[in-house]
Amino acid sequence: MDVSPGTPHRLDPAGGCPHADNARLLARGSVAPVALPGGVEGMAVIGHDTLKEFLAHSEVAKGAEHFTALREGRIAAGWPLMTFATVRGMTTADDEDHRRLRSLVSTAFTPRRVERLRPWIEELTDQLLDDLWRAADGNDGVADLRRNFALPLPMGVIGELLGVDAEFRDRLHHLSSQVVATDIGPEQAVAANRDLVAVLASVAAARAERPGDDLTSALIAARDEEGDRLSQEELLGTLVLMIIAGHETTLNLITNAVRALCGHRDQLESVRNGRADWSDVVEETLRWDAPVSYFPFRYPVRDLTLDGTVIPKGTPVLAGYSAAGRDKDAHGPDADRFDVTRPARPGTARHLSLGHGAHYCLGAPLARLETTIALERLFTRFPDLDLAVPEAELTRHSSFVGNSVRTLPVRPGVSGP
């Protein structure tokens, strides 16, 4: 990687582990020019303190109308990051539009409402642990934890909340993983986005025909009864965002936490002997190996100077969560060390991996609850669970947005259903 001053860092569309490149970028500053797929010029904010300032800055917008190259027609159809810029929903809305769209779904994700889901999530988790053991029992003691546990748990939960019938869920995961990939070609990108919207339109049609006590039915009612609150395009855009954010990030978080604990048995022992708890594992994983590495996009509405670097108006800017989590200026000289007993540094948030400011992750309470339950019950049921292959042999995601591995082969141990 060329790290000479001013040279844009090419974000590899094939993804890979981001941490070595992040360290080299942080060594030259908290804001870095980057080359996005298709030669599109962008910037990444990677330092913890600077990212915190940027995420809450009053002169930074989310709406695609502020993306200069897109507005001027310089972004080709099928650009792999197009959905992040143009989907109609909370993540591409500002001010009153953002508040309106967020208010339509926010009541489903309050800490109190989420806590009511605990017994059901615990029951689902136990069922999936049975499935994990059976998968291993039929395969010489090895099972893919990501496919058999870390995926169906959050997909099952968000599917239930949205009223998505089980028949649609595998297809939705396949399509959403393509949407967040950064290494697919234009035709694939267009097809994945088209098909994802089509499947969610089918989900919405089913819920319109048979309304239930679910979020999709509530959104349809807002569209039909109060048309000024939600358009059809915003309805489908909201469903796109909810299905992707509602399972892809938690899937990565659970996967990364299990990898971290298997690779740091002393930290697992710290939880078992009471020096830390499972929520500490979740927060340290969010900092140390964030489930989202570089999240698109925000745009300065005027030329903006951050930490001495000018970000021109209308530049697409990525939030560098994985880099900020290991910023030594914020987290100390041992920021690269996974430590579930790590104390919060005075005046510094433990991490920014769930965002900051008005666009702070709406599903944060749910992601934390799901992951805490998943880890506690997984390692209680399978205390000797370990990776079936060395960490270095795990294949990484084909994306610089999502940060995890494609599969996680594990040996759960001998505990059967």
Short mmCIF file of C-alpha atoms in Angstrom, two decimals, residues 56-198:
data_model
loop_
_atom_site.label_atom_id
_atom_site.label_comp_id
_atom_site.label_asym_id
_atom_site.label_seq_id
_atom_site.Cartn_x
_atom_site.Cartn_y
_atom_site.Cartn_z
CA ALA A 56 -22.48 14.74 14.68
CA HIS A 57 -21.37 17.69 12.52
CA SER A 58 -24.18 20.10 11.63
CA GLU A 59 -22.76 20.70 8.14
CA VAL A 60 -22.63 17.07 7.08
CA ALA A 61 -25.60 15.55 5.24
CA LYS A 62 -26.82 12.10 4.25
CA GLY A 63 -29.08 12.92 1.29
CA ALA A 64 -27.84 11.81 -2.14
CA GLU A 65 -28.57 15.24 -3.59
CA HIS A 66 -25.39 16.38 -1.82
CA PHE A 67 -23.23 13.76 -3.60
CA THR A 68 -21.64 15.95 -6.29
CA ALA A 69 -20.40 13.21 -8.64
CA LEU A 70 -23.77 11.43 -8.51
CA ARG A 71 -25.73 14.61 -9.08
CA GLU A 72 -23.55 15.46 -12.08
CA GLY A 73 -24.06 12.04 -13.66
CA ARG A 74 -20.49 10.82 -13.14
CA ILE A 75 -21.46 7.61 -11.30
CA ALA A 76 -22.13 4.67 -13.61
CA ALA A 77 -25.26 2.56 -13.34
CA GLY A 78 -24.53 -0.60 -11.39
CA TRP A 79 -21.94 1.06 -9.16
CA PRO A 80 -21.63 -1.43 -6.27
CA LEU A 81 -22.17 1.23 -3.59
CA MET A 82 -25.19 2.83 -5.26
CA THR A 83 -27.76 1.43 -2.83
CA PHE A 84 -25.95 3.02 0.11
CA ALA A 85 -26.33 6.40 -1.57
CA THR A 86 -29.79 6.22 -3.10
CA VAL A 87 -32.04 3.88 -1.10
CA ARG A 88 -34.98 5.88 0.26
CA GLY A 89 -34.91 5.58 4.02
CA MET A 90 -33.44 6.81 7.28
CA THR A 91 -29.82 6.40 6.28
CA THR A 92 -30.17 8.75 3.30
CA ALA A 93 -32.47 11.32 4.88
CA ASP A 94 -31.78 14.53 6.77
CA ASP A 95 -33.55 16.74 9.29
CA GLU A 96 -37.37 16.47 9.21
CA ASP A 97 -37.40 13.60 6.70
CA HIS A 98 -34.99 11.66 8.88
CA ARG A 99 -37.00 12.29 12.03
CA ARG A 100 -40.24 11.33 10.25
CA LEU A 101 -38.87 8.04 8.92
CA ARG A 102 -37.08 7.13 12.13
CA SER A 103 -40.19 7.79 14.22
CA LEU A 104 -42.15 5.22 12.20
CA VAL A 105 -39.94 2.36 13.39
CA SER A 106 -38.25 3.62 16.55
CA THR A 107 -40.90 2.37 18.99
CA ALA A 108 -40.12 -1.23 18.01
CA PHE A 109 -36.50 -0.84 19.15
CA THR A 110 -36.69 0.90 22.51
CA PRO A 111 -34.74 -0.89 25.27
CA ARG A 112 -38.00 -1.76 27.05
CA ARG A 113 -39.64 -3.24 23.93
CA VAL A 114 -36.47 -5.12 23.06
CA GLU A 115 -36.15 -6.58 26.56
CA ARG A 116 -39.62 -8.12 26.16
CA LEU A 117 -38.14 -10.22 23.35
CA ARG A 118 -35.59 -11.86 25.66
CA PRO A 119 -37.52 -15.09 26.43
CA TRP A 120 -38.30 -15.68 22.76
CA ILE A 121 -34.69 -14.95 21.68
CA GLU A 122 -33.42 -17.34 24.36
CA GLU A 123 -35.75 -20.07 23.10
CA LEU A 124 -34.69 -19.53 19.48
CA THR A 125 -31.02 -19.53 20.54
CA ASP A 126 -31.41 -22.90 22.27
CA GLN A 127 -33.10 -24.38 19.20
CA LEU A 128 -30.24 -23.17 17.01
CA LEU A 129 -27.66 -24.63 19.39
CA ASP A 130 -29.37 -27.99 18.92
CA ASP A 131 -29.09 -27.45 15.16
CA LEU A 132 -25.41 -26.55 15.48
CA TRP A 133 -24.67 -29.73 17.41
CA ARG A 134 -26.58 -31.87 14.90
CA ALA A 135 -24.69 -30.25 12.02
CA ALA A 136 -21.39 -31.06 13.73
CA ASP A 137 -22.50 -34.56 14.70
CA GLY A 138 -23.17 -35.33 11.05
CA ASN A 139 -19.84 -33.88 9.87
CA ASP A 140 -17.06 -35.42 11.97
CA GLY A 141 -17.65 -32.96 14.80
CA VAL A 142 -17.29 -29.78 12.69
CA ALA A 143 -20.03 -27.26 11.85
CA ASP A 144 -20.13 -23.82 10.28
CA LEU A 145 -21.17 -21.64 13.21
CA ARG A 146 -21.86 -18.70 10.95
CA ARG A 147 -24.37 -20.55 8.76
CA ASN A 148 -25.93 -22.70 11.48
CA PHE A 149 -26.10 -20.20 14.34
CA ALA A 150 -24.84 -16.65 13.83
CA LEU A 151 -26.99 -16.13 10.70
CA PRO A 152 -30.36 -17.71 11.54
CA LEU A 153 -30.53 -16.02 14.95
CA PRO A 154 -30.63 -12.35 13.83
CA MET A 155 -32.42 -13.25 10.59
CA GLY A 156 -35.07 -15.07 12.61
CA VAL A 157 -35.47 -12.13 14.99
CA ILE A 158 -35.68 -9.39 12.35
CA GLY A 159 -37.88 -11.64 10.21
CA GLU A 160 -40.30 -12.02 13.10
CA LEU A 161 -40.30 -8.29 13.84
CA LEU A 162 -40.92 -7.42 10.20
CA GLY A 163 -43.44 -10.20 9.59
CA VAL A 164 -41.25 -11.87 6.95
CA ASP A 165 -42.40 -15.43 6.36
CA ALA A 166 -39.69 -18.09 6.72
CA GLU A 167 -39.88 -18.92 3.00
CA PHE A 168 -38.38 -15.53 2.12
CA ARG A 169 -35.52 -15.41 4.64
CA ASP A 170 -32.78 -17.38 2.89
CA ARG A 171 -33.38 -15.46 -0.32
CA LEU A 172 -33.28 -12.14 1.53
CA HIS A 173 -29.96 -12.99 3.15
CA HIS A 174 -28.45 -14.04 -0.17
CA LEU A 175 -29.55 -10.82 -1.86
CA SER A 176 -28.62 -8.51 1.01
CA SER A 177 -25.13 -10.03 1.17
CA GLN A 178 -24.73 -9.18 -2.52
CA VAL A 179 -25.96 -5.63 -1.94
CA VAL A 180 -23.29 -5.02 0.73
CA ALA A 181 -20.55 -6.71 -1.34
CA THR A 182 -18.13 -4.37 -3.06
CA ASP A 183 -16.59 -6.79 -5.54
CA ILE A 184 -19.53 -7.59 -7.81
CA GLY A 185 -19.99 -6.31 -11.35
CA PRO A 186 -22.57 -3.75 -12.51
CA GLU A 187 -25.03 -6.29 -13.89
CA GLN A 188 -24.93 -8.33 -10.67
CA ALA A 189 -25.34 -5.20 -8.56
CA VAL A 190 -28.36 -4.02 -10.52
CA ALA A 191 -29.94 -7.48 -10.42
CA ALA A 192 -29.34 -7.92 -6.67
CA ASN A 193 -30.93 -4.58 -5.84
CA ARG A 194 -33.86 -5.19 -8.19
CA ASP A 195 -34.47 -8.67 -6.80
CA LEU A 196 -34.17 -7.54 -3.18
CA VAL A 197 -36.79 -4.86 -3.70
CA ALA A 198 -39.01 -7.36 -5.54
#
